[in-house]
Amino acid sequence: MFLLLPFNSLIVNLLGISLTVLFTLLLVFIIVPAIFGVSFGIRKLYMKTLLKIFAWATLRMERGAKEKNHQLYKPYTNGIIAKDPTSLEEEIKEIRKSGSNKALDTPEFELSDIFYFCRKGMETIMDDEVTKRFSAEELESWNLLSRTNYNFQYISLRLTVLWGLGVLIRYCFLLPLRIALAFTGVSLLVVGTTMVGYLPNGRFKEFMSKHVHLMCYRICVRALTAIITYHDRENRPRNGGICVANHTSPIDVIILASDGYYAMVGQIHGGLMGVIQKAMVKACPHVWFERSEVKDRHLVAERLTEHVQDKSKLPILIFPEGTCINNTSVMMFKKGSFEIGATVYPVAIKYDPQFGDAFWNSSKYGMVTYLLRMMTSWAIVCSVWYLPPMTREANEDAVHFANRVKSAIARQGGLVDLLWDGGLKREKVKDTFKEEQQKLYSKMIVGNHEDRSRS
Amino acid sequence: MGSSQSTSEEVRELVGKTGFSSDQIEQLHRRFKQLSGNQLTIRKENFNNIPDLELNPIRSKIIRAFFDNRNLRKAPTGLADEINFEDFLTIMSYFRPIETNMDEEQLEHCRKEKLRFLFHMYDSDSDGRITLEEYRNVVEELLSGNPHIEKESARSIADGAMMEAASVCVGQMHPEWSGEVFQLRKAYVCVF
């Protein structure tokens, strides 16, 4: 036991020194740049190195797969249905034309009309546009994360070693680092905003509040190792406007707020989130709702309008889809935020899934599991495009305006523009939509019937 | 589906029985798992998760067709409670396109099978005949979305069309008399 003593103090000394070194490095390379908003370019270098490694890994897998004569890539999923983009009327006319020898417009209803609906029904059973938006995107190459490994199997020892090394780095080095940073960022936010809250209202308070917010968000960005490329920054949202963006995960907030000073909108939560929210609202006027108030749409609209009309107030950040979508498409925007009448600044966010899939599948993972997954991925890489501001035109209704904004965002981000409601993740189709097809068909038939009875 | 021996044998069996390629079978298997929630069988309720299908006026008939014992080739009447992957593929195989390398006999057989599938869709009581009531039922379902059409007009449309069909072939419609049901026969060739 006595022999252990000198070793003990040696170990303690080593531990102490390494921790000090670690913290100094942390401070110099990560936190200080975050405070001032500069970047050493370490993350970009990291990304380039990773890409080279992934390319090498994929090459080895392809070579290995060829040797074993094993199919590596799944066939293109759209191949099974021979889709024909014709309308209901055209198709039914064609079916009838080939059926009877009589003129086109005489029979009102034919046995064969059922064929069209039957075929359409089968097509949707085989593959439909909506359900596949709610599960994570499948990758074409492997990024050394076992969670994205659908097609690739054991190929070689070297690759497995590399993967093992990756696990070690991610869980033992990156994860503690990120957790430390996140902790620093959040506590600085709470402490900083509370302190700023004590200042008297005025220009100085605003200045301090803005910089405290920005600094803490930047630290959080580094905590996730998020590598963000901002485009068209001259279109950034201004005071008195509303910023709308497509929603993939709660991280979207951090990504946007680290480049601009926004007023957040949301429901007050309990626990840690609640503490953060209460602290933030002391420094600057965010719009938080009690749970009971959220249901009252008029109240929500009223408060938002009130905020927006004051031109000195910050732009509001809203995600009109209402739920997280897997970043391959943009779903229906809820019209509430478009009825207010302020200038809308659309923002498109597109994640690169190669380094880590940011989509939050809230039915599969809880918040904590999700954050852990984010912090053990390689990095979060995304592009943000600030689109030019849009306003509602005189004869346009809110729904139409919402769709216009949505198309602009989808086009810029390279996402599919869908009319479907993101709420379908949890609910069923509204009855009004169901009736559309039936109305179209019955108009066709009854129309003919009426013409006939008239003549 | 992995690359283990037993599953690839099953796939080969299915290829032989249904005529799909192994890639298509794999893709359909993924879809089956998604619809069934990773269970081995599908029930009627599982089809409620497809939003696009809700728009279809005859969705109940389409869903019913999946469980119809005549389509599954298990019995002349009745409905199954649940279907497994092989049954799923059997139903899907009715919708395969006609291949160019088929001879006259295969072509005839293929067309008859497709015709029979649609006949079963009309003939809900499985007695081998489409009565006026069953015919009306289909027309009403197809027109059900329009609140402006009353039941009476839907009925008269159905009756009118039935008279037309009856004038072409004699008595009630029976799939064996395919030579005389001109409308049906020529119509589907274009669709499939």
PDB file of C-alpha atoms in Angstrom, chain B:
ATOM      1  CA  MET B   1     -34.034  -8.966 -45.754  1.00  0.00           C
ATOM      2  CA  GLY B   2     -30.501 -10.227 -45.299  1.00  0.00           C
ATOM      3  CA  SER B   3     -28.431 -12.519 -47.384  1.00  0.00           C
ATOM      4  CA  SER B   4     -28.958 -15.666 -45.308  1.00  0.00           C
ATOM      5  CA  GLN B   5     -29.730 -18.878 -47.136  1.00  0.00           C
ATOM      6  CA  SER B   6     -33.311 -19.457 -45.998  1.00  0.00           C
ATOM      7  CA  THR B   7     -34.639 -16.029 -46.930  1.00  0.00           C
ATOM      8  CA  SER B   8     -33.167 -16.091 -50.438  1.00  0.00           C
ATOM      9  CA  GLU B   9     -34.864 -19.443 -51.007  1.00  0.00           C
ATOM     10  CA  GLU B  10     -38.150 -17.963 -49.878  1.00  0.00           C
ATOM     11  CA  VAL B  11     -37.601 -15.081 -52.247  1.00  0.00           C
ATOM     12  CA  ARG B  12     -36.994 -17.478 -55.132  1.00  0.00           C
ATOM     13  CA  GLU B  13     -40.216 -19.296 -54.281  1.00  0.00           C
ATOM     14  CA  LEU B  14     -42.136 -16.061 -54.275  1.00  0.00           C
ATOM     15  CA  VAL B  15     -40.576 -15.030 -57.576  1.00  0.00           C
ATOM     16  CA  GLY B  16     -41.852 -18.241 -59.072  1.00  0.00           C
ATOM     17  CA  LYS B  17     -45.333 -17.966 -57.609  1.00  0.00           C
ATOM     18  CA  THR B  18     -46.080 -14.317 -58.190  1.00  0.00           C
ATOM     19  CA  GLY B  19     -43.849 -13.287 -61.079  1.00  0.00           C
ATOM     20  CA  PHE B  20     -42.274 -10.245 -59.399  1.00  0.00           C
ATOM     21  CA  SER B  21     -38.504  -9.799 -59.594  1.00  0.00           C
ATOM     22  CA  SER B  22     -36.481 -10.263 -56.398  1.00  0.00           C
ATOM     23  CA  ASP B  23     -35.760  -6.512 -56.184  1.00  0.00           C
ATOM     24  CA  GLN B  24     -39.451  -5.738 -56.404  1.00  0.00           C
ATOM     25  CA  ILE B  25     -40.217  -8.346 -53.777  1.00  0.00           C
ATOM     26  CA  GLU B  26     -37.669  -6.800 -51.445  1.00  0.00           C
ATOM     27  CA  GLN B  27     -39.161  -3.372 -51.959  1.00  0.00           C
ATOM     28  CA  LEU B  28     -42.694  -4.639 -51.391  1.00  0.00           C
ATOM     29  CA  HIS B  29     -41.493  -6.417 -48.268  1.00  0.00           C
ATOM     30  CA  ARG B  30     -40.268  -3.104 -46.881  1.00  0.00           C
ATOM     31  CA  ARG B  31     -43.638  -1.579 -47.666  1.00  0.00           C
ATOM     32  CA  PHE B  32     -45.397  -4.539 -46.041  1.00  0.00           C
ATOM     33  CA  LYS B  33     -43.358  -4.079 -42.873  1.00  0.00           C
ATOM     34  CA  GLN B  34     -44.169  -0.398 -42.834  1.00  0.00           C
ATOM     35  CA  LEU B  35     -47.902  -1.025 -43.229  1.00  0.00           C
ATOM     36  CA  SER B  36     -48.041  -3.861 -40.730  1.00  0.00           C
ATOM     37  CA  GLY B  37     -45.901  -2.076 -38.137  1.00  0.00           C
ATOM     38  CA  ASN B  38     -43.237  -4.812 -38.342  1.00  0.00           C
ATOM     39  CA  GLN B  39     -45.758  -7.588 -37.686  1.00  0.00           C
ATOM     40  CA  LEU B  40     -46.086 -10.713 -39.803  1.00  0.00           C
ATOM     41  CA  THR B  41     -49.659 -10.043 -40.894  1.00  0.00           C
ATOM     42  CA  ILE B  42     -51.765  -7.122 -42.004  1.00  0.00           C
ATOM     43  CA  ARG B  43     -55.298  -6.439 -40.867  1.00  0.00           C
ATOM     44  CA  LYS B  44     -57.893  -4.104 -42.309  1.00  0.00           C
ATOM     45  CA  GLU B  45     -57.038  -1.389 -39.761  1.00  0.00           C
ATOM     46  CA  ASN B  46     -53.456  -1.159 -41.054  1.00  0.00           C
ATOM     47  CA  PHE B  47     -54.675   0.394 -44.300  1.00  0.00           C
ATOM     48  CA  ASN B  48     -56.040   3.360 -42.398  1.00  0.00           C
ATOM     49  CA  ASN B  49     -52.548   4.818 -42.137  1.00  0.00           C
ATOM     50  CA  ILE B  50     -52.314   5.756 -45.802  1.00  0.00           C
ATOM     51  CA  PRO B  51     -53.520   9.360 -46.248  1.00  0.00           C
ATOM     52  CA  ASP B  52     -53.711   9.202 -50.068  1.00  0.00           C
ATOM     53  CA  LEU B  53     -56.014   6.204 -49.869  1.00  0.00           C
ATOM     54  CA  GLU B  54     -58.561   8.190 -47.863  1.00  0.00           C
ATOM     55  CA  LEU B  55     -59.254  10.255 -50.975  1.00  0.00           C
ATOM     56  CA  ASN B  56     -60.321   7.256 -52.990  1.00  0.00           C
ATOM     57  CA  PRO B  57     -64.131   6.821 -53.133  1.00  0.00           C
ATOM     58  CA  ILE B  58     -63.972   3.038 -53.352  1.00  0.00           C
ATOM     59  CA  ARG B  59     -61.324   2.545 -50.701  1.00  0.00           C
ATOM     60  CA  SER B  60     -63.463   0.130 -48.696  1.00  0.00           C
ATOM     61  CA  LYS B  61     -63.857  -2.092 -51.755  1.00  0.00           C
ATOM     62  CA  ILE B  62     -60.153  -1.940 -52.511  1.00  0.00           C
ATOM     63  CA  ILE B  63     -59.234  -2.846 -48.927  1.00  0.00           C
ATOM     64  CA  ARG B  64     -61.840  -5.586 -48.932  1.00  0.00           C
ATOM     65  CA  ALA B  65     -60.285  -7.011 -52.095  1.00  0.00           C
ATOM     66  CA  PHE B  66     -57.099  -7.724 -50.151  1.00  0.00           C
ATOM     67  CA  PHE B  67     -58.959  -9.993 -47.743  1.00  0.00           C
ATOM     68  CA  ASP B  68     -61.313 -11.601 -50.241  1.00  0.00           C
ATOM     69  CA  ASN B  69     -60.770 -15.362 -50.201  1.00  0.00           C
ATOM     70  CA  ARG B  70     -61.530 -15.599 -53.913  1.00  0.00           C
ATOM     71  CA  ASN B  71     -58.654 -13.235 -54.745  1.00  0.00           C
ATOM     72  CA  LEU B  72     -56.373 -15.033 -52.315  1.00  0.00           C
ATOM     73  CA  ARG B  73     -57.369 -18.291 -54.015  1.00  0.00           C
ATOM     74  CA  LYS B  74     -58.191 -19.900 -50.683  1.00  0.00           C
ATOM     75  CA  ALA B  75     -61.952 -20.410 -50.799  1.00  0.00           C
ATOM     76  CA  PRO B  76     -64.932 -19.557 -53.004  1.00  0.00           C
ATOM     77  CA  THR B  77     -66.476 -17.228 -50.411  1.00  0.00           C
ATOM     78  CA  GLY B  78     -65.743 -15.319 -47.225  1.00  0.00           C
ATOM     79  CA  LEU B  79     -63.127 -12.895 -45.978  1.00  0.00           C
ATOM     80  CA  ALA B  80     -59.822 -13.544 -44.266  1.00  0.00           C
ATOM     81  CA  ASP B  81     -59.113 -11.731 -40.987  1.00  0.00           C
ATOM     82  CA  GLU B  82     -55.510 -11.066 -41.756  1.00  0.00           C
ATOM     83  CA  ILE B  83     -53.060 -11.656 -44.591  1.00  0.00           C
ATOM     84  CA  ASN B  84     -49.384 -12.481 -44.607  1.00  0.00           C
ATOM     85  CA  PHE B  85     -46.716 -11.287 -47.031  1.00  0.00           C
ATOM     86  CA  GLU B  86     -47.369 -14.009 -49.595  1.00  0.00           C
ATOM     87  CA  ASP B  87     -51.068 -13.102 -49.726  1.00  0.00           C
ATOM     88  CA  PHE B  88     -50.113  -9.448 -50.082  1.00  0.00           C
ATOM     89  CA  LEU B  89     -47.953 -10.285 -53.076  1.00  0.00           C
ATOM     90  CA  THR B  90     -50.696 -12.450 -54.590  1.00  0.00           C
ATOM     91  CA  ILE B  91     -53.091  -9.504 -54.602  1.00  0.00           C
ATOM     92  CA  MET B  92     -50.434  -7.145 -55.947  1.00  0.00           C
ATOM     93  CA  SER B  93     -49.610  -9.542 -58.747  1.00  0.00           C
ATOM     94  CA  TYR B  94     -53.034  -8.932 -60.335  1.00  0.00           C
ATOM     95  CA  PHE B  95     -51.721  -5.508 -61.239  1.00  0.00           C
ATOM     96  CA  ARG B  96     -48.580  -6.553 -63.003  1.00  0.00           C
ATOM     97  CA  PRO B  97     -48.278  -5.395 -66.579  1.00  0.00           C
ATOM     98  CA  ILE B  98     -48.755  -7.848 -69.419  1.00  0.00           C
ATOM     99  CA  GLU B  99     -45.394  -9.085 -70.557  1.00  0.00           C
ATOM    100  CA  THR B 100     -44.415  -8.974 -74.191  1.00  0.00           C
ATOM    101  CA  ASN B 101     -43.031 -12.502 -74.195  1.00  0.00           C
ATOM    102  CA  MET B 102     -46.296 -14.226 -73.308  1.00  0.00           C
ATOM    103  CA  ASP B 103     -47.970 -16.625 -75.704  1.00  0.00           C
ATOM    104  CA  GLU B 104     -51.677 -16.542 -76.572  1.00  0.00           C
ATOM    105  CA  GLU B 105     -52.702 -18.935 -73.811  1.00  0.00           C
ATOM    106  CA  GLN B 106     -50.801 -17.125 -71.052  1.00  0.00           C
ATOM    107  CA  LEU B 107     -52.177 -13.814 -72.299  1.00  0.00           C
ATOM    108  CA  GLU B 108     -55.731 -15.131 -72.173  1.00  0.00           C
ATOM    109  CA  HIS B 109     -55.186 -16.523 -68.665  1.00  0.00           C
ATOM    110  CA  CYS B 110     -53.653 -13.265 -67.453  1.00  0.00           C
ATOM    111  CA  ARG B 111     -56.536 -11.209 -68.783  1.00  0.00           C
ATOM    112  CA  LYS B 112     -59.099 -13.517 -67.278  1.00  0.00           C
ATOM    113  CA  GLU B 113     -57.462 -13.249 -63.871  1.00  0.00           C
ATOM    114  CA  LYS B 114     -57.532  -9.468 -63.992  1.00  0.00           C
ATOM    115  CA  LEU B 115     -61.121  -9.482 -65.160  1.00  0.00           C
ATOM    116  CA  ARG B 116     -62.049 -11.828 -62.360  1.00  0.00           C
ATOM    117  CA  PHE B 117     -60.422  -9.560 -59.763  1.00  0.00           C
ATOM    118  CA  LEU B 118     -62.577  -6.659 -60.847  1.00  0.00           C
ATOM    119  CA  PHE B 119     -65.637  -8.825 -61.068  1.00  0.00           C
ATOM    120  CA  HIS B 120     -65.104  -9.812 -57.439  1.00  0.00           C
ATOM    121  CA  MET B 121     -65.014  -6.147 -56.568  1.00  0.00           C
ATOM    122  CA  TYR B 122     -68.556  -5.701 -57.825  1.00  0.00           C
ATOM    123  CA  ASP B 123     -69.853  -9.072 -56.655  1.00  0.00           C
ATOM    124  CA  SER B 124     -69.779  -8.534 -52.905  1.00  0.00           C
ATOM    125  CA  ASP B 125     -71.938 -11.507 -51.865  1.00  0.00           C
ATOM    126  CA  SER B 126     -69.759 -13.971 -53.774  1.00  0.00           C
ATOM    127  CA  ASP B 127     -72.617 -15.654 -55.620  1.00  0.00           C
ATOM    128  CA  GLY B 128     -70.914 -15.347 -58.996  1.00  0.00           C
ATOM    129  CA  ARG B 129     -73.414 -12.792 -60.270  1.00  0.00           C
ATOM    130  CA  ILE B 130     -73.576  -9.010 -60.257  1.00  0.00           C
ATOM    131  CA  THR B 131     -77.096  -8.056 -59.343  1.00  0.00           C
ATOM    132  CA  LEU B 132     -78.648  -4.651 -59.862  1.00  0.00           C
ATOM    133  CA  GLU B 133     -78.320  -3.983 -56.130  1.00  0.00           C
ATOM    134  CA  GLU B 134     -74.566  -4.609 -56.138  1.00  0.00           C
ATOM    135  CA  TYR B 135     -74.199  -2.441 -59.216  1.00  0.00           C
ATOM    136  CA  ARG B 136     -76.090   0.407 -57.576  1.00  0.00           C
ATOM    137  CA  ASN B 137     -73.912   0.011 -54.497  1.00  0.00           C
ATOM    138  CA  VAL B 138     -70.751   0.686 -56.506  1.00  0.00           C
ATOM    139  CA  VAL B 139     -72.190   3.707 -58.269  1.00  0.00           C
ATOM    140  CA  GLU B 140     -73.365   5.164 -54.969  1.00  0.00           C
ATOM    141  CA  GLU B 141     -69.922   4.727 -53.455  1.00  0.00           C
ATOM    142  CA  LEU B 142     -68.236   6.367 -56.404  1.00  0.00           C
ATOM    143  CA  LEU B 143     -70.584   9.330 -56.251  1.00  0.00           C
ATOM    144  CA  SER B 144     -70.814   9.463 -52.462  1.00  0.00           C
ATOM    145  CA  GLY B 145     -68.543  12.470 -52.029  1.00  0.00           C
ATOM    146  CA  ASN B 146     -70.804  14.860 -53.802  1.00  0.00           C
ATOM    147  CA  PRO B 147     -73.442  16.264 -51.424  1.00  0.00           C
ATOM    148  CA  HIS B 148     -75.496  17.590 -54.323  1.00  0.00           C
ATOM    149  CA  ILE B 149     -76.346  14.214 -55.776  1.00  0.00           C
ATOM    150  CA  GLU B 150     -79.277  12.596 -54.012  1.00  0.00           C
ATOM    151  CA  LYS B 151     -79.629   8.886 -53.673  1.00  0.00           C
ATOM    152  CA  GLU B 152     -82.408   8.894 -56.258  1.00  0.00           C
ATOM    153  CA  SER B 153     -80.270  10.359 -59.028  1.00  0.00           C
ATOM    154  CA  ALA B 154     -77.420   7.999 -58.178  1.00  0.00           C
ATOM    155  CA  ARG B 155     -79.892   5.141 -58.507  1.00  0.00           C
ATOM    156  CA  SER B 156     -81.223   6.276 -61.838  1.00  0.00           C
ATOM    157  CA  ILE B 157     -77.697   6.631 -63.189  1.00  0.00           C
ATOM    158  CA  ALA B 158     -76.930   3.092 -62.081  1.00  0.00           C
ATOM    159  CA  ASP B 159     -80.153   1.715 -63.535  1.00  0.00           C
ATOM    160  CA  GLY B 160     -79.577   3.477 -66.837  1.00  0.00           C
ATOM    161  CA  ALA B 161     -76.103   2.063 -67.153  1.00  0.00           C
ATOM    162  CA  MET B 162     -77.321  -1.397 -66.171  1.00  0.00           C
ATOM    163  CA  MET B 163     -79.876  -1.356 -68.984  1.00  0.00           C
ATOM    164  CA  GLU B 164     -77.131  -0.453 -71.434  1.00  0.00           C
ATOM    165  CA  ALA B 165     -74.967  -3.310 -70.234  1.00  0.00           C
ATOM    166  CA  ALA B 166     -77.898  -5.683 -70.244  1.00  0.00           C
ATOM    167  CA  SER B 167     -78.656  -4.908 -73.834  1.00  0.00           C
ATOM    168  CA  VAL B 168     -75.195  -6.041 -74.803  1.00  0.00           C
ATOM    169  CA  CYS B 169     -75.184  -9.302 -72.918  1.00  0.00           C
ATOM    170  CA  VAL B 170     -78.152 -11.430 -71.945  1.00  0.00           C
ATOM    171  CA  GLY B 171     -79.560 -11.688 -68.402  1.00  0.00           C
ATOM    172  CA  GLN B 172     -77.150 -11.143 -65.480  1.00  0.00           C
ATOM    173  CA  MET B 173     -73.444 -10.771 -66.052  1.00  0.00           C
ATOM    174  CA  HIS B 174     -71.319 -13.855 -65.594  1.00  0.00           C
ATOM    175  CA  PRO B 175     -67.553 -13.853 -66.065  1.00  0.00           C
ATOM    176  CA  GLU B 176     -67.629 -17.027 -68.149  1.00  0.00           C
ATOM    177  CA  TRP B 177     -69.603 -15.236 -70.867  1.00  0.00           C
ATOM    178  CA  SER B 178     -66.589 -13.075 -71.555  1.00  0.00           C
ATOM    179  CA  GLY B 179     -67.195 -13.303 -75.252  1.00  0.00           C
ATOM    180  CA  GLU B 180     -70.329 -11.222 -74.948  1.00  0.00           C
ATOM    181  CA  VAL B 181     -69.262  -8.611 -72.394  1.00  0.00           C
ATOM    182  CA  PHE B 182     -67.704  -6.277 -74.933  1.00  0.00           C
ATOM    183  CA  GLN B 183     -67.498  -3.228 -72.744  1.00  0.00           C
ATOM    184  CA  LEU B 184     -65.556  -4.815 -69.908  1.00  0.00           C
ATOM    185  CA  ARG B 185     -63.168  -6.784 -72.028  1.00  0.00           C
ATOM    186  CA  LYS B 186     -62.011  -4.110 -74.391  1.00  0.00           C
ATOM    187  CA  ALA B 187     -61.906  -1.516 -71.678  1.00  0.00           C
ATOM    188  CA  TYR B 188     -59.344  -3.061 -69.397  1.00  0.00           C
ATOM    189  CA  VAL B 189     -56.839  -3.929 -72.101  1.00  0.00           C
ATOM    190  CA  CYS B 190     -55.971  -0.270 -72.318  1.00  0.00           C
ATOM    191  CA  VAL B 191     -55.678   0.199 -68.570  1.00  0.00           C
ATOM    192  CA  PHE B 192     -53.483  -2.773 -67.862  1.00  0.00           C
TER     193      PHE B 192
END
